[in-house]
Amino acid sequence: DKQTVDRLLRSMEAMRTFATQLKILSAVKAAGGGKDSDDQLISVARSFGYAISDLLSNVAEASIKNKTK
């Protein structure tokens, strides 16, 4: 259904955003970033994990909905 598709798309977009942030922050860290970049990397990595978990939940829900049709 449209609602499930919208949730999946939002989850995928969040993952794309967090992946980009991780890429940028890791480049900053590699260039000699300090403690702040460590904290930011941890925060973004944690958020990325939550986005993956959310996506997997949405996929599981969509799969169950398709099986019950």
PDB file of C-alpha atoms in Angstrom:
ATOM      1  CA  ASP A   1       0.000   0.000   0.000  1.00  0.00           C
ATOM      2  CA  LYS A   2       1.016   3.631  -0.409  1.00  0.00           C
ATOM      3  CA  GLN A   3       1.691   4.189   3.287  1.00  0.00           C
ATOM      4  CA  THR A   4       4.133   1.281   3.453  1.00  0.00           C
ATOM      5  CA  VAL A   5       5.904   2.423   0.294  1.00  0.00           C
ATOM      6  CA  ASP A   6       6.224   5.936   1.745  1.00  0.00           C
ATOM      7  CA  ARG A   7       7.736   4.561   4.983  1.00  0.00           C
ATOM      8  CA  LEU A   8      10.210   2.450   3.012  1.00  0.00           C
ATOM      9  CA  LEU A   9      11.242   5.414   0.882  1.00  0.00           C
ATOM     10  CA  ARG A  10      11.693   7.639   3.956  1.00  0.00           C
ATOM     11  CA  SER A  11      13.818   4.975   5.642  1.00  0.00           C
ATOM     12  CA  MET A  12      15.977   4.599   2.551  1.00  0.00           C
ATOM     13  CA  GLU A  13      16.431   8.358   2.266  1.00  0.00           C
ATOM     14  CA  ALA A  14      17.453   8.562   5.935  1.00  0.00           C
ATOM     15  CA  MET A  15      20.028   5.834   5.365  1.00  0.00           C
ATOM     16  CA  ARG A  16      21.409   7.690   2.355  1.00  0.00           C
ATOM     17  CA  THR A  17      21.685  10.887   4.404  1.00  0.00           C
ATOM     18  CA  PHE A  18      23.437   9.155   7.310  1.00  0.00           C
ATOM     19  CA  ALA A  19      25.808   7.378   4.927  1.00  0.00           C
ATOM     20  CA  THR A  20      26.794  10.725   3.410  1.00  0.00           C
ATOM     21  CA  GLN A  21      27.299  12.220   6.853  1.00  0.00           C
ATOM     22  CA  LEU A  22      29.469   9.255   7.860  1.00  0.00           C
ATOM     23  CA  LYS A  23      31.571   9.666   4.733  1.00  0.00           C
ATOM     24  CA  ILE A  24      32.135  13.370   5.392  1.00  0.00           C
ATOM     25  CA  LEU A  25      32.843  12.942   9.103  1.00  0.00           C
ATOM     26  CA  SER A  26      35.260  10.076   8.529  1.00  0.00           C
ATOM     27  CA  ALA A  27      37.165  12.240   6.027  1.00  0.00           C
ATOM     28  CA  VAL A  28      37.330  15.025   8.619  1.00  0.00           C
ATOM     29  CA  LYS A  29      38.535  12.551  11.231  1.00  0.00           C
ATOM     30  CA  ALA A  30      41.169  11.162   8.852  1.00  0.00           C
ATOM     31  CA  ALA A  31      42.402  14.707   8.239  1.00  0.00           C
ATOM     32  CA  GLY A  32      43.064  15.123  11.951  1.00  0.00           C
ATOM     33  CA  GLY A  33      39.703  15.943  13.476  1.00  0.00           C
ATOM     34  CA  GLY A  34      39.571  16.040  17.252  1.00  0.00           C
ATOM     35  CA  LYS A  35      37.290  14.703  19.969  1.00  0.00           C
ATOM     36  CA  ASP A  36      34.265  16.458  18.492  1.00  0.00           C
ATOM     37  CA  SER A  37      34.517  14.409  15.317  1.00  0.00           C
ATOM     38  CA  ASP A  38      34.616  11.210  17.419  1.00  0.00           C
ATOM     39  CA  ASP A  39      31.371  12.161  19.134  1.00  0.00           C
ATOM     40  CA  GLN A  40      29.764  13.129  15.852  1.00  0.00           C
ATOM     41  CA  LEU A  41      30.830   9.854  14.205  1.00  0.00           C
ATOM     42  CA  ILE A  42      29.352   7.874  17.083  1.00  0.00           C
ATOM     43  CA  SER A  43      26.099   9.818  16.932  1.00  0.00           C
ATOM     44  CA  VAL A  44      25.701   9.443  13.168  1.00  0.00           C
ATOM     45  CA  ALA A  45      26.659   5.752  13.259  1.00  0.00           C
ATOM     46  CA  ARG A  46      24.053   5.156  15.963  1.00  0.00           C
ATOM     47  CA  SER A  47      21.412   7.008  13.930  1.00  0.00           C
ATOM     48  CA  PHE A  48      22.398   5.003  10.848  1.00  0.00           C
ATOM     49  CA  GLY A  49      21.854   1.812  12.845  1.00  0.00           C
ATOM     50  CA  TYR A  50      18.404   3.008  13.903  1.00  0.00           C
ATOM     51  CA  ALA A  51      17.565   3.796  10.274  1.00  0.00           C
ATOM     52  CA  ILE A  52      18.624   0.287   9.223  1.00  0.00           C
ATOM     53  CA  SER A  53      16.510  -1.215  11.995  1.00  0.00           C
ATOM     54  CA  ASP A  54      13.533   0.906  10.934  1.00  0.00           C
ATOM     55  CA  LEU A  55      13.973  -0.127   7.301  1.00  0.00           C
ATOM     56  CA  LEU A  56      14.115  -3.811   8.236  1.00  0.00           C
ATOM     57  CA  SER A  57      10.959  -3.458  10.325  1.00  0.00           C
ATOM     58  CA  ASN A  58       9.173  -1.796   7.425  1.00  0.00           C
ATOM     59  CA  VAL A  59      10.336  -4.502   5.018  1.00  0.00           C
ATOM     60  CA  ALA A  60       9.141  -7.219   7.394  1.00  0.00           C
ATOM     61  CA  GLU A  61       5.782  -5.478   7.761  1.00  0.00           C
ATOM     62  CA  ALA A  62       5.429  -5.164   3.984  1.00  0.00           C
ATOM     63  CA  SER A  63       6.308  -8.811   3.558  1.00  0.00           C
ATOM     64  CA  ILE A  64       3.655  -9.866   6.055  1.00  0.00           C
ATOM     65  CA  LYS A  65       1.060  -7.659   4.370  1.00  0.00           C
ATOM     66  CA  ASN A  66       1.865  -9.204   0.978  1.00  0.00           C
ATOM     67  CA  LYS A  67       1.576 -12.738   2.357  1.00  0.00           C
ATOM     68  CA  THR A  68      -1.845 -12.056   3.859  1.00  0.00           C
ATOM     69  CA  LYS A  69      -3.323 -10.732   0.611  1.00  0.00           C
TER      70      LYS A  69
END
